[in-house]
Short mmCIF file of C-alpha atoms and ligand atoms in Angstrom, two decimals:
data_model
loop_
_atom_site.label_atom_id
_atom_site.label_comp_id
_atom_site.label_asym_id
_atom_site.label_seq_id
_atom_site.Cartn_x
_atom_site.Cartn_y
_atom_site.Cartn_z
CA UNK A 5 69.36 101.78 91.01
CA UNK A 6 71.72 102.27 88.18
CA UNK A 7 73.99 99.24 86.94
CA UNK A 8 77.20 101.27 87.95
CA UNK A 9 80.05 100.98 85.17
CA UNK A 10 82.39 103.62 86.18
CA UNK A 11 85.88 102.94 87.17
CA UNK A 12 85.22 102.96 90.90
CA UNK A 13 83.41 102.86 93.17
CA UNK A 14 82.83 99.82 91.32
CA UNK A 15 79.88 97.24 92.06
CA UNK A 16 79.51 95.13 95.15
CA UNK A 17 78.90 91.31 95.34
CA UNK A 18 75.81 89.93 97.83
CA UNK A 19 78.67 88.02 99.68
CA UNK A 20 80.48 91.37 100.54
CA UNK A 21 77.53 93.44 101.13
CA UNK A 22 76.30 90.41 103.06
CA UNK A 23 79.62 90.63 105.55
CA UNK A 24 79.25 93.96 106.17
CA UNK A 25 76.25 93.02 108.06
CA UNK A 26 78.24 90.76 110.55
CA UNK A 27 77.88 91.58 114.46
CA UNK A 28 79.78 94.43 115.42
CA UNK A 29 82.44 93.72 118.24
CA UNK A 30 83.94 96.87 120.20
CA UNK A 31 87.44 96.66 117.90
CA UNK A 32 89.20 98.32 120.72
CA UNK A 33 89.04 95.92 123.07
CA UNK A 34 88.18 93.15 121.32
CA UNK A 35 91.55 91.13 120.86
CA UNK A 36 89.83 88.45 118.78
CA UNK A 37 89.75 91.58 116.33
CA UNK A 38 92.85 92.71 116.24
CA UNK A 39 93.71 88.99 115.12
CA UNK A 40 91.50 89.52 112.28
CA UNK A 41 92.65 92.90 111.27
CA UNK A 42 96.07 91.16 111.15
CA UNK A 43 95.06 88.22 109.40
CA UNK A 44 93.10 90.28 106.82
CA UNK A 45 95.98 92.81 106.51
CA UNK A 46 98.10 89.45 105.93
CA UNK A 47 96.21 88.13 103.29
CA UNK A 48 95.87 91.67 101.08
CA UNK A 49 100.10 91.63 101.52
CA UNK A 50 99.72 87.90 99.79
CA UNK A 51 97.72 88.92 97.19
CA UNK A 52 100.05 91.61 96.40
CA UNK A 53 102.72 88.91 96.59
CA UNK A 54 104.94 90.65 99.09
CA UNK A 55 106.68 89.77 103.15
CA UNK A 56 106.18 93.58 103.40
CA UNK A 57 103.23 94.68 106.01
CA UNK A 58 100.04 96.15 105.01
CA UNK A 59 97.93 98.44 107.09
CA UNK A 60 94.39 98.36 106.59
CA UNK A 61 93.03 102.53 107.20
CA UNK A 62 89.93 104.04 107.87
CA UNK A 63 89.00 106.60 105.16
CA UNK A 64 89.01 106.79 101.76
CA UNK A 65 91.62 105.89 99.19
CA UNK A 66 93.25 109.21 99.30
CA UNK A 67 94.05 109.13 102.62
CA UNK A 68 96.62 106.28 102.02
CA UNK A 69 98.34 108.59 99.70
CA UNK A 70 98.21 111.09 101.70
CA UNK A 71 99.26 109.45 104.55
CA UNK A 72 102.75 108.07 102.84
CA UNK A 73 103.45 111.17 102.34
CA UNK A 74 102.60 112.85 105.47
CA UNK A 75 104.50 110.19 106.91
CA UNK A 76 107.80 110.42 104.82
CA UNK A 77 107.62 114.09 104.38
CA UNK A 78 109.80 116.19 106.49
CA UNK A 79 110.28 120.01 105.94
CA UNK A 80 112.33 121.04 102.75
CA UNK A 81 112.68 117.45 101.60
CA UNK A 82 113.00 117.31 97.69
CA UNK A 83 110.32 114.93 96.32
CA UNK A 84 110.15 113.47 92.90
CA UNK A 85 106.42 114.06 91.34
CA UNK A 86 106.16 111.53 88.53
CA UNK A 87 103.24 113.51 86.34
CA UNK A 88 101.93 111.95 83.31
CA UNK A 89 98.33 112.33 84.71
CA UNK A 90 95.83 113.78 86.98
CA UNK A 91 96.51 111.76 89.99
CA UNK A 92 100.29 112.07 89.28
CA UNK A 93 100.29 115.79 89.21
CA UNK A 94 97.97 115.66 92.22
CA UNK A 95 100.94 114.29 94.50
CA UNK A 96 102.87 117.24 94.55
CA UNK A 97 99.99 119.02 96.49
CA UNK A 98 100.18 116.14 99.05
CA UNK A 99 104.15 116.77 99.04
CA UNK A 100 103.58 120.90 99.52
CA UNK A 101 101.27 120.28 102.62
CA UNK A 102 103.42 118.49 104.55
CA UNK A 103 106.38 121.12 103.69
CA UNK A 104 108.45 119.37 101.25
CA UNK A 105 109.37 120.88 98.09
CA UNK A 106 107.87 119.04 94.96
CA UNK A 107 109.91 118.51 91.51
CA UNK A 108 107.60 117.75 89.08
CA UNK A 109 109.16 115.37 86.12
CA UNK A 110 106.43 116.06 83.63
CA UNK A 111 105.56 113.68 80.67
CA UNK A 112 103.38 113.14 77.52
CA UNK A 113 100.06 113.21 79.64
CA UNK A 114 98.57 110.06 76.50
CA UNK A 115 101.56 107.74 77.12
CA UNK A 116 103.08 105.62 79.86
CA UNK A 117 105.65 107.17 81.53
CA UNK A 118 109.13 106.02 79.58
CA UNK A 119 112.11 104.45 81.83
CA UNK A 120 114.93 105.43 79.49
CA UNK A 121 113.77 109.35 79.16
CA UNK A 122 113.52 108.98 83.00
CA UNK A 123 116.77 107.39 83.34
CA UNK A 124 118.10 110.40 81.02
CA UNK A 125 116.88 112.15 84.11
CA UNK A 126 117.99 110.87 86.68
CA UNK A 127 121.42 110.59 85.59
CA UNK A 128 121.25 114.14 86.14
CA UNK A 129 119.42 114.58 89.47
CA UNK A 130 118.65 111.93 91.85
CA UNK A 131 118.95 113.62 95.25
CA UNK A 132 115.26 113.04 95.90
CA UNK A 133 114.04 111.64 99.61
CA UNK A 134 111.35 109.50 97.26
CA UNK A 135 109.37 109.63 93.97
CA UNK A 136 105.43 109.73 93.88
CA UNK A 137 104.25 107.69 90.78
CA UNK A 138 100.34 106.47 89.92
CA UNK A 139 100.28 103.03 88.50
CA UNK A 140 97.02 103.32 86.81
CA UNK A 141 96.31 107.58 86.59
CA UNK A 142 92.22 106.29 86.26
CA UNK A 143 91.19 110.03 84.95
CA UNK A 144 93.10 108.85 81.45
CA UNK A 145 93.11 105.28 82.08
CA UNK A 146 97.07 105.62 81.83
CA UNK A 147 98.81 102.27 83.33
CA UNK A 148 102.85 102.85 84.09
CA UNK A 149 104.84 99.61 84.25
CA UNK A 150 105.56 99.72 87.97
CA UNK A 151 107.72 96.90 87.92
CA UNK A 152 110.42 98.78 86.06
CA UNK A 153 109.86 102.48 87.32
CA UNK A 154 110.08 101.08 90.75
CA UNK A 155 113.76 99.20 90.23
CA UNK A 156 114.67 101.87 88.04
CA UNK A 157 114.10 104.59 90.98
CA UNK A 158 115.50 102.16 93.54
CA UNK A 159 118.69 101.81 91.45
CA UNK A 160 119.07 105.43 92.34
CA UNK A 161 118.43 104.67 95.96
CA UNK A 162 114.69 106.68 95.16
CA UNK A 163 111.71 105.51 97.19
CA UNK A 164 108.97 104.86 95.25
CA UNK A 165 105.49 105.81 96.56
CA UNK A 166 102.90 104.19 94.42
CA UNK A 167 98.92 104.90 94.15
CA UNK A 168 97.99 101.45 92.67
CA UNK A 169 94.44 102.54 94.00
CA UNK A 170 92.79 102.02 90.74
CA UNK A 171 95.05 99.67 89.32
CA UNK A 172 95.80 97.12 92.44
CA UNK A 173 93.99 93.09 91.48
CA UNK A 174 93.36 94.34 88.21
CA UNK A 175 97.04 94.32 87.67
CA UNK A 176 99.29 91.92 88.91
CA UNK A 177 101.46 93.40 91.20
CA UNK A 178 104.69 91.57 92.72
CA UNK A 179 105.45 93.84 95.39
CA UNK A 180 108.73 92.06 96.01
CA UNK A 181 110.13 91.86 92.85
CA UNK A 182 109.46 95.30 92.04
CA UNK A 183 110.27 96.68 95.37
CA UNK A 184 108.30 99.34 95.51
CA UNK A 185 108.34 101.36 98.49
CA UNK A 186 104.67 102.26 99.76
CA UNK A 187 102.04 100.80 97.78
CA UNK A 188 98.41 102.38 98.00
CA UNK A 189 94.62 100.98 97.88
CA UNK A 190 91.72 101.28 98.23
CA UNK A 191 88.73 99.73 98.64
CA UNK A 192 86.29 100.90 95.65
CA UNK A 193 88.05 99.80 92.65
CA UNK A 194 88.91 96.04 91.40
CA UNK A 195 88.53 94.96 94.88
CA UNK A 196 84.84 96.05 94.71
CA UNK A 197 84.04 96.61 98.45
CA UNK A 198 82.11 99.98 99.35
CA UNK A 199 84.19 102.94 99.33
CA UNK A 200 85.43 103.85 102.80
CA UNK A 201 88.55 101.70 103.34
CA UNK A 202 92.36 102.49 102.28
CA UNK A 203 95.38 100.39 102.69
CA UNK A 204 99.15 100.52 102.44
CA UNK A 205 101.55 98.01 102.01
CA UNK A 206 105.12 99.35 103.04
CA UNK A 207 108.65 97.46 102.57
CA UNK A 208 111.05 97.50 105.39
CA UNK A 209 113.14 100.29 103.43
CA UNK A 210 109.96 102.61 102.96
CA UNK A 211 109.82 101.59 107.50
CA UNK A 212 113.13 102.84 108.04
CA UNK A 213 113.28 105.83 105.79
CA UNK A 214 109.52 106.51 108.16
CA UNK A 215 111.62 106.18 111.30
CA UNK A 216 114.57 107.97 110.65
CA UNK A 217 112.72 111.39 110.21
CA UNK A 218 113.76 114.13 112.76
CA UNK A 219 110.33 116.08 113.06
CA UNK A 220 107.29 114.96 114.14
CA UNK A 221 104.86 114.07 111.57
CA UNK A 222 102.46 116.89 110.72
CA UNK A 223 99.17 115.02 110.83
CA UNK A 224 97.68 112.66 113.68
CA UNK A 225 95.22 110.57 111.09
CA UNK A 226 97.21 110.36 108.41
CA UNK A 227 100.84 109.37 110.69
CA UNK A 228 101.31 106.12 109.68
CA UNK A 229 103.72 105.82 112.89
CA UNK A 230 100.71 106.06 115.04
CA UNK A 231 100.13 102.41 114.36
CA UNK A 232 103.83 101.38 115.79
CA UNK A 233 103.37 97.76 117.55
CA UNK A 234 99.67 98.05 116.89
CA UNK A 235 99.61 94.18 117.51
CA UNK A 236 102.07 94.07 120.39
CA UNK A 237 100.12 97.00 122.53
CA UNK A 238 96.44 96.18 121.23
CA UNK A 239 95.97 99.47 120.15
CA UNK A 240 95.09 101.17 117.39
CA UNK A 241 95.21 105.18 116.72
CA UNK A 242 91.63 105.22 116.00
CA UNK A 243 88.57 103.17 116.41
CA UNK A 244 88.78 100.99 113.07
CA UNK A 245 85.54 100.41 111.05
CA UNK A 246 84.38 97.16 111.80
CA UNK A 247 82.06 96.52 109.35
CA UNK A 248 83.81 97.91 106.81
CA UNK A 249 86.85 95.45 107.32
CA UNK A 250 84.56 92.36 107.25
CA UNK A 251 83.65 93.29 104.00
CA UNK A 252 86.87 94.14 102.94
CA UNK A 253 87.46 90.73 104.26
CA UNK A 254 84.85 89.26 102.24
CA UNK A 255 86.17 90.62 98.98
CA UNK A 256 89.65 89.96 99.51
CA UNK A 257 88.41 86.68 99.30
CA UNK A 258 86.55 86.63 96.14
CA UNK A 259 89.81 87.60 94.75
CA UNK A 260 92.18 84.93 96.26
CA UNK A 261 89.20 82.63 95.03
CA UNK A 262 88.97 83.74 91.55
CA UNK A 263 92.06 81.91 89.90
CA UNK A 264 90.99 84.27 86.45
CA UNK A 265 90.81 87.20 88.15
CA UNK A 266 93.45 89.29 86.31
CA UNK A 267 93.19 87.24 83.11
CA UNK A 268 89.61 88.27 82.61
CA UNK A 269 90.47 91.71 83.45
CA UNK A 270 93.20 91.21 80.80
CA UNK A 271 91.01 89.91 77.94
CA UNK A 272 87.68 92.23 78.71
CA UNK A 273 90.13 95.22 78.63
CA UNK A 274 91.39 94.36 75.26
CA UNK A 275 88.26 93.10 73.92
CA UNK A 276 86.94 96.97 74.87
CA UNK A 277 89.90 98.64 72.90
CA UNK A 278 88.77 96.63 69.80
CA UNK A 279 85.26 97.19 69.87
CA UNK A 280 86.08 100.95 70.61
CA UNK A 281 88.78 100.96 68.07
CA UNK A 282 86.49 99.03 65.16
CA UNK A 283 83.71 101.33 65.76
CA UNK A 284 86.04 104.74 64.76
CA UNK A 285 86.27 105.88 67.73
CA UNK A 286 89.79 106.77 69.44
CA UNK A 287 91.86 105.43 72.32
CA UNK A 288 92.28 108.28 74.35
CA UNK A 289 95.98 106.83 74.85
CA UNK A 290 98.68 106.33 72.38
CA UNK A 291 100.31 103.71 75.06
CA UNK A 292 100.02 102.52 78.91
CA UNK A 293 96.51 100.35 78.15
CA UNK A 294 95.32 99.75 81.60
CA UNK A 295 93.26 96.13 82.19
CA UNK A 296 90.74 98.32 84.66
CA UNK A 297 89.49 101.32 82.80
CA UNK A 298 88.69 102.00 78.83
CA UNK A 299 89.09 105.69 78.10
CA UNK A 300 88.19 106.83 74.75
CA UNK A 301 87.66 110.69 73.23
CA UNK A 302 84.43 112.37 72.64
CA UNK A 303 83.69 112.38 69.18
CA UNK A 304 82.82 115.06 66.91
CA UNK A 305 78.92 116.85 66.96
CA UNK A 306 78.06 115.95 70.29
CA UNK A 307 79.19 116.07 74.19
CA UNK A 308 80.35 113.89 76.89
CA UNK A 309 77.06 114.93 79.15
CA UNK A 310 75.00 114.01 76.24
CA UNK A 311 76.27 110.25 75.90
CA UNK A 312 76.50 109.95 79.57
CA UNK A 313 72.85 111.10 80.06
CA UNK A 314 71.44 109.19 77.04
CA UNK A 315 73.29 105.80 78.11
CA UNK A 316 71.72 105.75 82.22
CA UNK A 317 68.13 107.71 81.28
CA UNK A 318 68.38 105.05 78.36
CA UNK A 319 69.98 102.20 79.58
CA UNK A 320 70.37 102.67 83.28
CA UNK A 321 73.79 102.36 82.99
CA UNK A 322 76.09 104.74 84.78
CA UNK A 323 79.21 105.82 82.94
CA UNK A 324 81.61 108.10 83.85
CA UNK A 325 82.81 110.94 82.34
CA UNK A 326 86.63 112.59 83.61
CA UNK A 327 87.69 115.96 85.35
CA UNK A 328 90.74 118.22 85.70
CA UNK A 329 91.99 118.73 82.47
CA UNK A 330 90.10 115.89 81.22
CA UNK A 331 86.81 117.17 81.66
CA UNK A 332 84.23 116.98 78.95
CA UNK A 333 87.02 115.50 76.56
CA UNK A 334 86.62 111.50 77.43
CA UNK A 335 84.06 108.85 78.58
CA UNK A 336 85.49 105.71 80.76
CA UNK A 337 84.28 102.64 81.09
CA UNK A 338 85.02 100.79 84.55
CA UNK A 339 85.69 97.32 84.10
CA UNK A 340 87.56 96.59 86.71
CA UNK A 341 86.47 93.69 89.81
CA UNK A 342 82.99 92.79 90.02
CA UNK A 343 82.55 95.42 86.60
CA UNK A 344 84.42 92.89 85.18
CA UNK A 345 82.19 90.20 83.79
CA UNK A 346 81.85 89.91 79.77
CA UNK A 347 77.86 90.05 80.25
CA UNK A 348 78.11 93.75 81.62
CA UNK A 349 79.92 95.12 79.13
CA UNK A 350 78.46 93.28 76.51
CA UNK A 351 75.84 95.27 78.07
CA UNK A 352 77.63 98.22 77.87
CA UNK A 353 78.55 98.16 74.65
CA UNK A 354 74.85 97.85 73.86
CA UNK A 355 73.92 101.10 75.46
CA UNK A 356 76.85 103.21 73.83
CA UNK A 357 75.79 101.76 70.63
CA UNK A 358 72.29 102.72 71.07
CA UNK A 359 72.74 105.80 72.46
CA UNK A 360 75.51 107.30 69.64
CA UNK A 361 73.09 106.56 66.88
CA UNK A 362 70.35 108.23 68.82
CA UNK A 363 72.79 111.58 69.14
CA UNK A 364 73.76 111.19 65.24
CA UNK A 365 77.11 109.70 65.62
CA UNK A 366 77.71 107.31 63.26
CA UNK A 367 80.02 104.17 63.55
CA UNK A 368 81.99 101.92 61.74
CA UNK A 369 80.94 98.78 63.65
CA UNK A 370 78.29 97.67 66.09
CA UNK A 371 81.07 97.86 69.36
CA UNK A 372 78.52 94.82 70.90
CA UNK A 373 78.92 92.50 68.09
CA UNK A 374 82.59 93.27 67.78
CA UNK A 375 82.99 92.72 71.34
CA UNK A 376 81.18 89.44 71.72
CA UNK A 377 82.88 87.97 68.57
CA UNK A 378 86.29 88.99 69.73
CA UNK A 379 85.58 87.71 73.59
CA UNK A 380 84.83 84.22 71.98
CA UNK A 381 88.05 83.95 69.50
C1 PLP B 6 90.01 106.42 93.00
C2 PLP B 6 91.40 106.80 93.07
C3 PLP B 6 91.95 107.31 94.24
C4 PLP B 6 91.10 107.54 95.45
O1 PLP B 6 90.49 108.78 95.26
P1 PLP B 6 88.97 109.18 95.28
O2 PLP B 6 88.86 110.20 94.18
O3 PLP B 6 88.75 109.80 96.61
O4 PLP B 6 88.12 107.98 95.02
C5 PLP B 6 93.31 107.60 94.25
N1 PLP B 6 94.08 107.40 93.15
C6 PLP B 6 93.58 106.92 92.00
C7 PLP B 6 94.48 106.72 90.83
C8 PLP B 6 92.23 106.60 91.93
O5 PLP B 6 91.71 106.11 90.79
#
């Protein structure tokens, strides 16, 4: 087994994997279950500081993007793609399928997206049903500052759909305050359960804007008004995953538990960018740090395969290269939930240090030492 570093799926505490194991009830019948469903959907919409609901979904994090816009999507609606990144770009595909027509507003792919050049914008056009924006884009490790996009879209009466997949714990996130409209999870990043679980939390303006459409909505897994009075009917559109939900359970808890959660995210995040930084080699961003991933350019003489291979045959640490556009230019470092502990990137740091002077690249700084240090100022 491989000490998995990679910004999701992330690793998995005893505790969670331990849940998982729980009896099995029949969820469809069970109503003992569907008060835990609701209870556990409760307690992700308190982490995430909100009133709004949260639904917990059986599939993978994509399908809670997917289904937001299945759901809001209605043929020849004009969508706002917010694209400073992979995922970003990746909505308007999600837009196209379910027969809306996606504007792209394209922006400098290494910094955060900027409110006032969007503002500049929107001034100009703001007849959009909603906007599609990624909170952390993990590919480039790019964080946008939800809590102003989201009031700044709203203040054009915008929807905001946000993929906070990668981002969501590892972030704080004040649903409320920001009022976003449909917030997306999932399971595999900071919250560090298996992948196999997604979740959105929707406002009651994201609800209406759902129930107003005219058409039917194009998809039966992804409709998110297939779970309409879920609680009131006991009934849910599919059989949900039992065990996946206690462990989602499980680690929902580790995070309510964790008072430090986000602060250590905080500080091991920008103790990374220093030991990166000291060593010579470059931030893949210019701005938009996120606290969950470290993304930093290949350097010169050698490949991202190469330090990737040398680190886990070396090592046995797993670290993750990127894709799309990315591909072969980056390496990331997950530190995000249960990744998040100073001992496994110390760890880390060890490993990339070994393995670039093995492949000839030399550095200003050992990136372990600097790290360490900096962790204890
Ligand atoms: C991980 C992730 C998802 C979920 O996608 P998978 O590639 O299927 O894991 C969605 N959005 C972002 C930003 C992610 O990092």
């Amino acid at each position: 087994m491989y000490e998995i570093m990679t910004p999701g799926p992330t690793q998995v505490r005893e505790n969670v994997r331990l849940a998982r194991s729980l009896a099995c009830t029949n969820p469809d019948l069970d109503p003992d279950f569907y008060t835990y469903y609701k209870e556990t959907c409760e307690l992700l919409s308190s982490l995430l500081h909100t009133h709004s609901r949260s639904l917990i979904l059986g599939g993978e994090g994509i399908l809670a993007l997917e289904a937001a816009c299945a759901t809001l999507t209605e043929p020849g609606d004009r969508v706002l793609v917010l694209d400073n990144g992979v995922f970003g770009k990746g909505f308007a595909d999600f837009v196209r399928i379910y027969g809306g027509e996606p504007v792209l507003y394209t922006a400098d792919y290494r910094r955060a997206l900027d409110p006032e050049a969007l503002e500049a914008f929107l001034r100009s056009d703001h007849n959009f049903k909603y906007a599609t924006l990624v909170h952390c884009d993990t590919p480039s490790g790019m964080l946008n500052d939800i809590s102003v996009l989201c009031p700044l879209l709203n203040k054009y009466g915008i929807l905001s759909v946000v993929d906070s997949v990668s981002a969501m714990f590892g972030e704080e996130i004040h649903a409320d305050d920001c009022g976003a409209g449909i917030i997306c999870g999932g399971s595999q990043k900071a919250l560090s359960a298996p992948p196999g679980l997604a979740f959105v939390t929707i406002s009651p303006d994201a609800d209406a804007l759902m129930h107003s459409r005219k058409t039917p909505v194009a998809s039966f897994y992804a409709n998110l008004l297939a779970f309409d009075r879920w609680y009131e009917n006991q009934w849910f559109p599919y059989t949900m995953p039992v065990s996946d939900i206690h462990g989602l359970r499980a680690a929902l808890k580790n995070v309510r538990d964790d008072r430090d959660f986000v602060n250590r995210h905080a500080q091991i995040a920008r103790v990374s960018r220093a030991a990166v930084t000291a060593a010579g080699l470059k931030l893949h961003q210019e701005t938009g740090f996120s606290n969950t991933v470290t993304v930093f350019d290949i350097p010169e003489g050698v490949s991202a395969k190469e330090i990737l291979d040398m680190v886990r045959q070396d090592s046995n640490i797993m670290l993750a290269g990127s894709f799309d556009v990315l591909e072969g230019q980056v390496i990331r470092l997950g530190h995000m939930g249960e990744n998040a502990r100073p001992e496994k990137m110390a760890a880390v740091f060890h490993a990339l240090d070994r393995a670039l002077a093995v492949l000839g690249v030399p550095l200003d700084a050992v990136m372990e030492e600097v790290f360490r240090e900096q962790l204890d100022a």
